[in-house]
XYZ file of C-alpha atoms in Angstrom:
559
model
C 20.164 8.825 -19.172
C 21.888 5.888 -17.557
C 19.819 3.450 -18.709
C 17.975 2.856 -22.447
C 15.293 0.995 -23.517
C 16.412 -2.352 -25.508
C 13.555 -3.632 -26.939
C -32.119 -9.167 -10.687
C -31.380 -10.028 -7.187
C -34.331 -12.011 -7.002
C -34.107 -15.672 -8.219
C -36.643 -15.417 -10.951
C -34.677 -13.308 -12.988
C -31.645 -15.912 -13.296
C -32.766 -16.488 -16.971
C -32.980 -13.439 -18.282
C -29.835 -12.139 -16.994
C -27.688 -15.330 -18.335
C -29.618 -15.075 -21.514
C -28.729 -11.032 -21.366
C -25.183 -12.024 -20.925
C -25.108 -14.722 -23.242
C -25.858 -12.331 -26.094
C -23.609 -9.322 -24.943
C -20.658 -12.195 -24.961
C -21.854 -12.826 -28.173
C -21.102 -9.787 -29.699
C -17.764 -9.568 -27.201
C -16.217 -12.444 -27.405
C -13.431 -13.310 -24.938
C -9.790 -13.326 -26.509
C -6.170 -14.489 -24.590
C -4.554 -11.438 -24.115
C -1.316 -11.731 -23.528
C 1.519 -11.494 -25.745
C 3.298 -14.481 -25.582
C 6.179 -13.235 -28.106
C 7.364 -10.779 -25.918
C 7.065 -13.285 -22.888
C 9.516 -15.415 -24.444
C 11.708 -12.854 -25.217
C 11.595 -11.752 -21.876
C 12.749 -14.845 -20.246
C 16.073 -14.879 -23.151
C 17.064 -11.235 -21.225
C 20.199 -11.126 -19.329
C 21.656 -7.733 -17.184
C 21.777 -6.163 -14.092
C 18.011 -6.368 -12.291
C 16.760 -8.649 -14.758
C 13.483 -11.136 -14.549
C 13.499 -8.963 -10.968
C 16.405 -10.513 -9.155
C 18.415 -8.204 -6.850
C 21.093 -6.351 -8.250
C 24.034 -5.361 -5.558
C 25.951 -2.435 -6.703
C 29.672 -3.200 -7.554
C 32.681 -1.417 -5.681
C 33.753 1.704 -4.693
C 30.220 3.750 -5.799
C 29.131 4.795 -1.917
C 29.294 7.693 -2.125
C 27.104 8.334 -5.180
C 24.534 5.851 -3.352
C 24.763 8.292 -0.404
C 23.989 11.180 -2.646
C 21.191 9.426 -4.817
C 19.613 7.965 -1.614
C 19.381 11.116 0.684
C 17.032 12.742 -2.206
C 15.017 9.465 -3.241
C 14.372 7.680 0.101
C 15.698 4.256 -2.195
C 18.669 3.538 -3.728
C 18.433 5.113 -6.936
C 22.275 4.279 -8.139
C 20.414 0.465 -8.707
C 18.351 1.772 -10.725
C 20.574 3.390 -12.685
C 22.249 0.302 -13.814
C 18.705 -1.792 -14.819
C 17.283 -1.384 -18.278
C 14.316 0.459 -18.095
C 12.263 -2.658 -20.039
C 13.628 -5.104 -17.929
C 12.028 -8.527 -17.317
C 10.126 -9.171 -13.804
C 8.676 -12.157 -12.554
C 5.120 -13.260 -13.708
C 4.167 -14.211 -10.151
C 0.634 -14.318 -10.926
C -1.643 -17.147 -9.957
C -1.219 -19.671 -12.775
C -4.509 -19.950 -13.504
C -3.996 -16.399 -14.748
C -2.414 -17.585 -17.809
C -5.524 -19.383 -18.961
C -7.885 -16.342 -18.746
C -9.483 -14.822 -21.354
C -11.165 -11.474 -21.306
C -13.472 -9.135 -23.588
C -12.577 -8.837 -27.219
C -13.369 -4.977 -26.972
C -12.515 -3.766 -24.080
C -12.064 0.753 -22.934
C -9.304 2.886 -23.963
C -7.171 4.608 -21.152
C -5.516 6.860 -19.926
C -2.331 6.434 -17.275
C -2.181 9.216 -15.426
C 1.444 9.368 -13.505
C 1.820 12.075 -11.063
C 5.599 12.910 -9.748
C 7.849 15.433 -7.938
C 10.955 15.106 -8.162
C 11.071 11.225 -8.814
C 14.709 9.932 -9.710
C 14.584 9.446 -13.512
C 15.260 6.246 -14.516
C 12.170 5.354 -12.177
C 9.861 7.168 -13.643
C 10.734 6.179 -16.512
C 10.836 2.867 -16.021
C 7.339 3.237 -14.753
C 6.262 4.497 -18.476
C 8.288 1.816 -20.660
C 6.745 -1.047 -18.551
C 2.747 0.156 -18.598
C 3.235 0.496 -22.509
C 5.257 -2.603 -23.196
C 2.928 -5.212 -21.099
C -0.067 -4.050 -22.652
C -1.841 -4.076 -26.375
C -0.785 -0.773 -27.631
C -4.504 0.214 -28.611
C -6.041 0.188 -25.557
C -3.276 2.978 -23.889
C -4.055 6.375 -25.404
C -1.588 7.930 -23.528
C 0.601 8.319 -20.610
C 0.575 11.458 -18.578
C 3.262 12.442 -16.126
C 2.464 15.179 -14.264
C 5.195 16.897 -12.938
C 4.466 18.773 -9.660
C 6.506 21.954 -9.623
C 9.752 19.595 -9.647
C 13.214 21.665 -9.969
C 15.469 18.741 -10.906
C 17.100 19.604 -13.976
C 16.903 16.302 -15.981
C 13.289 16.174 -15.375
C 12.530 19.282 -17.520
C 14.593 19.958 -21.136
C 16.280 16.223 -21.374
C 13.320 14.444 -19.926
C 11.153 16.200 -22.421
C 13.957 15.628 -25.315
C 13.823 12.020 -23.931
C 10.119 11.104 -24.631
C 10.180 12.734 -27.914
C 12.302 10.144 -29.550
C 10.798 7.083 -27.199
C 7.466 5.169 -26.817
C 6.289 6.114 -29.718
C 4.435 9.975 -29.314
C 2.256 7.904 -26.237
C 3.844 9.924 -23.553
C 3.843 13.169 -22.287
C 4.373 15.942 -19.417
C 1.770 18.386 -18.078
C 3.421 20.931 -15.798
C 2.286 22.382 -12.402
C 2.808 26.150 -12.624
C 3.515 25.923 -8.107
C 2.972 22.789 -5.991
C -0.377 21.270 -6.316
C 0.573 18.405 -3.908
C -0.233 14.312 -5.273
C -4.108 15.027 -5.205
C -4.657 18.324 -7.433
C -1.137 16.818 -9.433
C -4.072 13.707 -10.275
C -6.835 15.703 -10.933
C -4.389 17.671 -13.766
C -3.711 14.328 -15.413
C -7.699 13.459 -15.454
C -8.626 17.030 -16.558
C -6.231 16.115 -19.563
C -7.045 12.543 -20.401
C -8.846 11.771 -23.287
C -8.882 8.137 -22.354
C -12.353 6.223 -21.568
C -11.245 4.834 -18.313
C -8.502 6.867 -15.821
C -5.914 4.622 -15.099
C -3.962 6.198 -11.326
C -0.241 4.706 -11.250
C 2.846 6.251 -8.907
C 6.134 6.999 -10.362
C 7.890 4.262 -9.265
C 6.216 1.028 -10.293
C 6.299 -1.306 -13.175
C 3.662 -3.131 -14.684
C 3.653 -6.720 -14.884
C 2.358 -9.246 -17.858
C -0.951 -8.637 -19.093
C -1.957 -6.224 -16.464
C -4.127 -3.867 -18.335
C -7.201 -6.375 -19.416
C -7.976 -7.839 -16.243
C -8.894 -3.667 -15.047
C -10.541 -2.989 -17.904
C -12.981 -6.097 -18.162
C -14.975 -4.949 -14.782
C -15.404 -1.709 -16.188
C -16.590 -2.739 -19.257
C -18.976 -4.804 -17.908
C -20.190 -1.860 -15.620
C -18.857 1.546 -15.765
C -19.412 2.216 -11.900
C -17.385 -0.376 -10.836
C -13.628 0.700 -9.785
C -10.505 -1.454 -10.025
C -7.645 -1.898 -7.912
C -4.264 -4.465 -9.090
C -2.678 -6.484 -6.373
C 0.607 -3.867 -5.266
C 4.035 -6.320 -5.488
C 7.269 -5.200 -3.923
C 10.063 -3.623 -5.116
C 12.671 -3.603 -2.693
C 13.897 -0.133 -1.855
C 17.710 -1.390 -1.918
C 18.313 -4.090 -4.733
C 15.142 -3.576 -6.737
C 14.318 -6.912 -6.241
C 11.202 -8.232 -7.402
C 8.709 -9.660 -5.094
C 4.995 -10.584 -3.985
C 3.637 -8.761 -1.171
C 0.719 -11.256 -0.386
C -2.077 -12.851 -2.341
C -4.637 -10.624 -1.378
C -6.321 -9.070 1.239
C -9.723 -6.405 1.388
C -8.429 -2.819 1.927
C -9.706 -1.589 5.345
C -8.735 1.011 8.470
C -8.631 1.502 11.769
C -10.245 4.634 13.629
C -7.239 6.620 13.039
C -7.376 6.224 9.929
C -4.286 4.104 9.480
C -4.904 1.875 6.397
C -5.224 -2.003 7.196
C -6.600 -4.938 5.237
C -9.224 -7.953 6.094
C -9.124 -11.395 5.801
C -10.252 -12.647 2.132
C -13.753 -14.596 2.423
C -14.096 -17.804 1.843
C -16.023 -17.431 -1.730
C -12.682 -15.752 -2.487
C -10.365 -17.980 -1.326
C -12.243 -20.328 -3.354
C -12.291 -18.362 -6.953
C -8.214 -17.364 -6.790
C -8.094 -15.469 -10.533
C -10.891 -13.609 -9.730
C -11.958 -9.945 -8.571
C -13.096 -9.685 -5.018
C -15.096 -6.563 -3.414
C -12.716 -4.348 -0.997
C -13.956 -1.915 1.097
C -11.170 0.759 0.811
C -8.728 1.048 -2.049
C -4.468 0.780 -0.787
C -4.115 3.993 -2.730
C -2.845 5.528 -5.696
C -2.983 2.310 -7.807
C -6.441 1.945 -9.189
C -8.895 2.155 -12.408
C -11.972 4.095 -12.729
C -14.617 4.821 -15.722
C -13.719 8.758 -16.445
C -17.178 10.074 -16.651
C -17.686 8.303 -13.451
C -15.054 9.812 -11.537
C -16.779 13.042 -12.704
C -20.111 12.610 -11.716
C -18.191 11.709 -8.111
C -17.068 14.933 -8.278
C -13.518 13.760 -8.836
C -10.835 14.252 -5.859
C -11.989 16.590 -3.378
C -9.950 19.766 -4.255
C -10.269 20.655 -0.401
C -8.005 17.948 0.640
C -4.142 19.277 0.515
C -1.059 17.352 -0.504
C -1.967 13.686 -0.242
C -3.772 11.853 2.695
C -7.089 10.573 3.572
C -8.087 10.973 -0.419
C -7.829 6.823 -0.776
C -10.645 7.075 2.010
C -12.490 10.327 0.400
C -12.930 8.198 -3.104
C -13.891 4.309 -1.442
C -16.438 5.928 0.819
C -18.080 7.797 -2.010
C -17.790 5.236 -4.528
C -19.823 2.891 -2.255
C -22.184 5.458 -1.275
C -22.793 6.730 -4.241
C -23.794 3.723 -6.179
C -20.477 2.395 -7.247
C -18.784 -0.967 -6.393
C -14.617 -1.750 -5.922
C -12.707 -4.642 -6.894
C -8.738 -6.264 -6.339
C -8.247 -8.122 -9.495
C -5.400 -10.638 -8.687
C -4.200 -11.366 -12.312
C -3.272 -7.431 -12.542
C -0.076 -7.043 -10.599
C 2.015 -3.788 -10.455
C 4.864 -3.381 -8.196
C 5.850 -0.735 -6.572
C 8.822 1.215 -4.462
C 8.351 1.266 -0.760
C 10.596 4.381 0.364
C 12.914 3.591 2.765
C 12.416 7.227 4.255
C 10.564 10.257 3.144
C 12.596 12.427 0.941
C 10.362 15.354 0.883
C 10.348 18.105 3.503
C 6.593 19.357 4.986
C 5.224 21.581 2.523
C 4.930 23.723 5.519
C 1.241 24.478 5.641
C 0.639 22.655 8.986
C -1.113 19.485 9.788
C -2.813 19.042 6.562
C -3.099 15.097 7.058
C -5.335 15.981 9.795
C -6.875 18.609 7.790
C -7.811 16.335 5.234
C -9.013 13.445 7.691
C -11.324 15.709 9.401
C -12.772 16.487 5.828
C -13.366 13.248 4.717
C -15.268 12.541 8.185
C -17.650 15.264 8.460
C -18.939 15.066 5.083
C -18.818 11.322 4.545
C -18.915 9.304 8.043
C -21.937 10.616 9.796
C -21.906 9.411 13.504
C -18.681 7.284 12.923
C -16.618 9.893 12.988
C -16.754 10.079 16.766
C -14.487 6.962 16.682
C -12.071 8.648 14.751
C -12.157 12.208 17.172
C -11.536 9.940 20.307
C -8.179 8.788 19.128
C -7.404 11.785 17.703
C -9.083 14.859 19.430
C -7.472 17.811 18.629
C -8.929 17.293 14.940
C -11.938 18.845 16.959
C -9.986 22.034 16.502
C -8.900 21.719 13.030
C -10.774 24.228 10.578
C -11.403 21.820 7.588
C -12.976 24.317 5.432
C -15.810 24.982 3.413
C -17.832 21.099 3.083
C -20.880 23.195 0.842
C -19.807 21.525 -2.382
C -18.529 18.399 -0.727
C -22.280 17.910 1.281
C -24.393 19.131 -2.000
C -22.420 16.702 -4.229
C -23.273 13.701 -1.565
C -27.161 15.005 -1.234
C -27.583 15.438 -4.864
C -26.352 11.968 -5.873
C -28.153 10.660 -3.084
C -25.430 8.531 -1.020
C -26.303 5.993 1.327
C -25.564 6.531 5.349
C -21.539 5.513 6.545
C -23.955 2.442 8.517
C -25.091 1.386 5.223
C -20.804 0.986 4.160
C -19.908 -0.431 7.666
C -23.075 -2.925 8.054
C -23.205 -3.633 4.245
C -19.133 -3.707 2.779
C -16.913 -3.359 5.477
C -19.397 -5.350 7.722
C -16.626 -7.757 9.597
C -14.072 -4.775 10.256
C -15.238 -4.016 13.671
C -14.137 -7.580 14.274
C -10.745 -6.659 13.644
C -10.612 -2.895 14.441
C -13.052 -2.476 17.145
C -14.490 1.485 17.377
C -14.003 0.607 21.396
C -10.709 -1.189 21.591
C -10.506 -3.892 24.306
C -7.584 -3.368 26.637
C -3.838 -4.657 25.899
C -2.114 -7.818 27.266
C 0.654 -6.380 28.015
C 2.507 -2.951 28.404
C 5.274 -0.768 29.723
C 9.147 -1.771 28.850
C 9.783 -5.602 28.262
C 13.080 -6.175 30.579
C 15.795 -9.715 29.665
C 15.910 -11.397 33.200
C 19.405 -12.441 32.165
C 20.926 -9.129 31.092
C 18.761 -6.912 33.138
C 18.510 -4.574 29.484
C 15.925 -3.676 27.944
C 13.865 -3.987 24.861
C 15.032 -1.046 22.696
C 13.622 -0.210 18.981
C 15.801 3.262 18.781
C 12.702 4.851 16.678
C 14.206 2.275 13.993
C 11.663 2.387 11.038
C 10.842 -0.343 8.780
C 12.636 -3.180 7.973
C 15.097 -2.697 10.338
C 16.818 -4.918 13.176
C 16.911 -3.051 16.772
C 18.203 -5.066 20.259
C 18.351 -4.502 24.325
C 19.864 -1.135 25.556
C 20.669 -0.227 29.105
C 16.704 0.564 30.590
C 15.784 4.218 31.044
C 14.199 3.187 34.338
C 17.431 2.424 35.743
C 19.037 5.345 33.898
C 16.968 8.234 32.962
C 19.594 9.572 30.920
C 19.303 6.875 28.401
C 17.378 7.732 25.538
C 15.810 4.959 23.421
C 12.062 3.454 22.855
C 11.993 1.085 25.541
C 7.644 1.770 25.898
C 5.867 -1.343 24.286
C 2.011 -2.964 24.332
C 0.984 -6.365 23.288
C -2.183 -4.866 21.623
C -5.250 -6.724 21.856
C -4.271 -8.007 17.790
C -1.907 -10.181 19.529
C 1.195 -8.146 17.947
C 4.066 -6.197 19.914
C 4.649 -2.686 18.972
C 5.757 0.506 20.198
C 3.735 2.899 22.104
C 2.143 5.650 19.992
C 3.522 3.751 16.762
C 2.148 1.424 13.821
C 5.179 -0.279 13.544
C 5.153 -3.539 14.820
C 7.693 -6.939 15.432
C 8.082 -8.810 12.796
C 10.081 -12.374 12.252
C 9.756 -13.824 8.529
C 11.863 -16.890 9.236
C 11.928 -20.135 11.667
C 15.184 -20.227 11.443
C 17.825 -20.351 14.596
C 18.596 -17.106 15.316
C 16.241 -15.568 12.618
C 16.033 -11.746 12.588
C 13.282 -9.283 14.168
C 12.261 -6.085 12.650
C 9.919 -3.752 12.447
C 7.188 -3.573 9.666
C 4.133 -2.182 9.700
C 1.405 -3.303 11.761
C -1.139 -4.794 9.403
C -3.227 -6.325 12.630
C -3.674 -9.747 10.726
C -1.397 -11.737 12.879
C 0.931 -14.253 10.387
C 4.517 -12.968 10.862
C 3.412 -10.378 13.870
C 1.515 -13.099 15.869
C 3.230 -13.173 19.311
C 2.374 -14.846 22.851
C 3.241 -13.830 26.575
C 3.574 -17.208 28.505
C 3.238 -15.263 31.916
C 4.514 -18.670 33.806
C 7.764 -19.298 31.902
C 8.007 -15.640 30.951
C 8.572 -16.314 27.272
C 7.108 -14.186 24.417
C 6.121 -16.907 21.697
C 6.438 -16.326 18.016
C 3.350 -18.105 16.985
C 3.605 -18.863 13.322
C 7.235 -20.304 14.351
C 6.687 -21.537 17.742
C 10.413 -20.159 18.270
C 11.316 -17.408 21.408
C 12.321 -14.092 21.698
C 16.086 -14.274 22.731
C 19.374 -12.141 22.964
C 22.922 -11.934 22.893
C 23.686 -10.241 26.073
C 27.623 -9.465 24.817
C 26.464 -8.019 21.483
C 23.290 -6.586 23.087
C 21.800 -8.175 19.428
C 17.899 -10.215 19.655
C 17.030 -13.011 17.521
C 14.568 -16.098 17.604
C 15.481 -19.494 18.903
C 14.022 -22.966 19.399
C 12.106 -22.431 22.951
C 14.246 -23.457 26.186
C 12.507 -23.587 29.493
C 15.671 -23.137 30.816
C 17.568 -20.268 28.680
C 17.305 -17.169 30.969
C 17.882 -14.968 28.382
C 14.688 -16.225 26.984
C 12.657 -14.874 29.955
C 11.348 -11.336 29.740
C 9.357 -9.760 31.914
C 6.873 -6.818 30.660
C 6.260 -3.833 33.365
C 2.204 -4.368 33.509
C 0.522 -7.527 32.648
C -3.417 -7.933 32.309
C -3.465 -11.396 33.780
C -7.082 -12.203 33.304
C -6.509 -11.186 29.315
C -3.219 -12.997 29.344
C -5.163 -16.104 30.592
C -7.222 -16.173 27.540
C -4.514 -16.043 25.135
């Protein structure tokens, strides 16, 4: 181990139900939570990583980086170096520290599914859920290890947990690769816990998180609970907010996306807001409700399109969803996907068709016209999938679309109107072109020499300015990104969340400029060091004029 732990609808029945909740209060009072002991203590701690700042590795350890980071997708060496109970930044909303929440409150369960996961991570991930929370509301931790065949995560991992935290953790075993969603449904077979508690095994709890997801489902058992998902950078482990909320949506191919908060959200900033579709595999649920939904469906393979599988049928099925801001867990973005394809085809698509025919009734067209070869894809026997959703009598998919997710189509249209903009974006100065390199995220790209003019160039030079006002590459959901006003501030790619902010751009057709909104800077480049940047807007910088191959003039106009 290279690092140790150190320490009534109707308005007549307003009455009644304040007088009901009056008296259940009464016999639950609300108590402050937190423990402000270890808070202190927390913000004494000194060492590499700590109160989440980034920690830089020191000399001459690349090539043990280079190992470590081919078979993580993050720079594991990092974490090698940061106490696994290190301090991280209570970035909550303030008002978070005032809140009070049920005296009694469920037990649970934290159910922690890896393969493979670079130790120190996952472990990490265990110390912090048991050291931000009262002790007597976790009955355990389960890992579940998925058929992994590193050697420290069997016999010293094991050896490891024996003489830490305190008998709370432990390790179920795959006997052959389940994949993430039958690895979950081990750890829930297992629990013992009132409420199932879904983490990943790379995240760390933050203060107090484990009250604010347990209050909603102690005040009704069918309601599910999501924490707001920090950052933690794949390089330096820094510690970092990824927004202040959003509602969990998609688009119709089944990309996840978010929606705007509403205004009697933005208004109550502590507390839980409805959300249509859940980010992932970050959430708490009531255990005997997860088994009256049936659970996962064991049809779907691997992992993807099970987030959409559970929101559906939660809200069909007479449950409800929450984000509860003063719950925040943060979480490891892979810089790449370590993992090879299980080899057993396209089982995303497998899974998506699933989740369509037996929970998205006439919607599901939408998704089929982006994506029509899942036509063709056999998803398997739907009996049990179809019986469970007749038997617990679901509403229709146009009860969840008209009822929860009832502004998405303002966002993600099922028809999508055309695009500004499209084709290769060409620099009037340096006569080069626009050219991401299939970069992926978080990553600066710059002009190349244009395939047009030299079809043996190879490159991603094929762009739209999509009807959500953002720039991306064809066929991708990656889009441009600028964080900072600055001169000369960076671009990159991130992924398209279709919300505009820091991937708002503009096509001034008559000056030729493409407009970073939220800045009001321009889209310029280095023509010497072929690099782009943003820069104060100059009506007379050519190598601020760019001219895209197709323009929709009449859209363009409206802009």
């Amino acid at each position: 181990m290279c690092a140790y732990l150190s320490h009534c609808g109707k308005s007549g029945c307003g009455f009644q139900e304040d007088s009901l909740k009056a008296q259940s209060l009464e016999h639950n009072p609300r108590r402050d939570w937190h423990n402000w002991k270890q808070v202190a203590a927390d913000k004494k701690r000194k060492g590499p990583g700590e109160h989440g700042i980034a920690f830089n590795l020191p000399p001459n350890t690349e090539t043990l980086k280079e190992k470590l980071y081919k078979v993580n997708g993050f720079n594991a060496l990092v974490s090698d170096y940061i106490a696994l109970d290190r301090s991280i930044p209570d970035i909550r909303n303030p008002g978070c520290k005032k809140k009070k929440y049920l005296s009694r409150l469920p037990t649970a369960s934290v159910i922690v599914p890896f393969h493979n996961e670079h130790n120190s991570t996952l472990l990490r991930t265990a110390a912090s859920v048991l050291n931000r929370a009262p002790k007597h509301l976790i009955k355990e931790v389960i890992l579940v290890d998925d058929y992994s065949d590193k050697k420290e995560l069997k016999r010293p991992l094991e050896d490891f947990l024996a003489t830490h935290f305190d008998g709370k953790v432990k390790v179920l075993r795959a006997t052959k690769r389940e994949g993430l969603i039958r690895a979950r449904l081990i750890g829930a077979r297992a629990a013992k816990g009132d409420v199932l508690i879904f983490l990943d095994s790379h995240t760390e709890a933050n203060v107090n998180w484990l009250p604010p997801l347990l209050e909603p489902i102690q005040e009704n058992r069918k309601t599910v609970v999501c924490p707001f998902i920090d950052v933690i950078d794949f390089e330096t482990f820094a510690y970092r907010a990824q927004d202040e909320g959003a509602r969990g949506s998609f688009d119709w191919e089944f990309f996840y996306k978010r929606l705007p908060l509403l205004p009697e959200d933005l208004r109550q900033p502590t507390e839980p807001f409805k959300s249509p579709v859940m980010a992932g595999g970050l959430f708490a649920i009531d255990a005997s409700f997860f088994w009256e939904l049936g659970g996962y469906d064991e049809g779907l393979d691997v992992w993807g399109g099970e987030q959409y599988e559970l929101s559906f049928k939660i809200w069909q099925c007479g449950g409800s969803m929450v984000d509860v801001p003063c719950s925040r867990i943060g979480h490891i973005y892979r810089k790449f996907a370590p993992f090879p394809n299980p080899g057993i085809g396209d089982f995303v698509g497998r899974n998506y068709r699933r989740v369509a025919e037996v929970w998205m009734d006439e919607y599901k067209e939408y998704l089929y016209m982006r994506r029509p070869h899942y036509r063709n894809i056999d998803p398997g026997d739907l009996t049990r999938q179809k019986e469970l959703r007749e038997r617990l009598h679901c509403k229709p998919f146009k009860w969840f679309m008209t009822e929860i997710a009832f502004d998405q189509s303002e966002k993600y249209p099922p028809i999508e109107p055309p695009d500004y903009a499209k084709g290769e974006i060409r620099n009037e100065a340096a006569e080069l072109c626009l050219d991401t390199r299939h970069r992926e995220q978080n990553e600066r790209f710059g002009i190349e020499r244009c395939i047009k003019d030299d079809p043996s160039q190879s490159g991603e030079q094929n762009f739209a300015l999509t009807w959500h006002k953002d720039i991306r590459p064809n066929k991708r959901t990656m889009c441009l990104d600028v964080s900072s006003s600055s001169p000369q501030a960076p671009v990159v790619l991130w992924s398209c969340h279709g919300m505009q902010g820091n991937q708002h751009w503009r096509y001034q057709l008559q000056s030729r400029h493409l407009v970073h909104v939220i800045t009001n800077t321009c889209l310029d480049c280095d023509i010497n060091t072929k690099q782009i940047f943003m820069n104060p807007c100059d009506d007379f910088s050519r190598t601020q004029r760019w001219r895209f191959e197709t323009v929709n003039a009449t859209a363009l106009s409206s802009l």
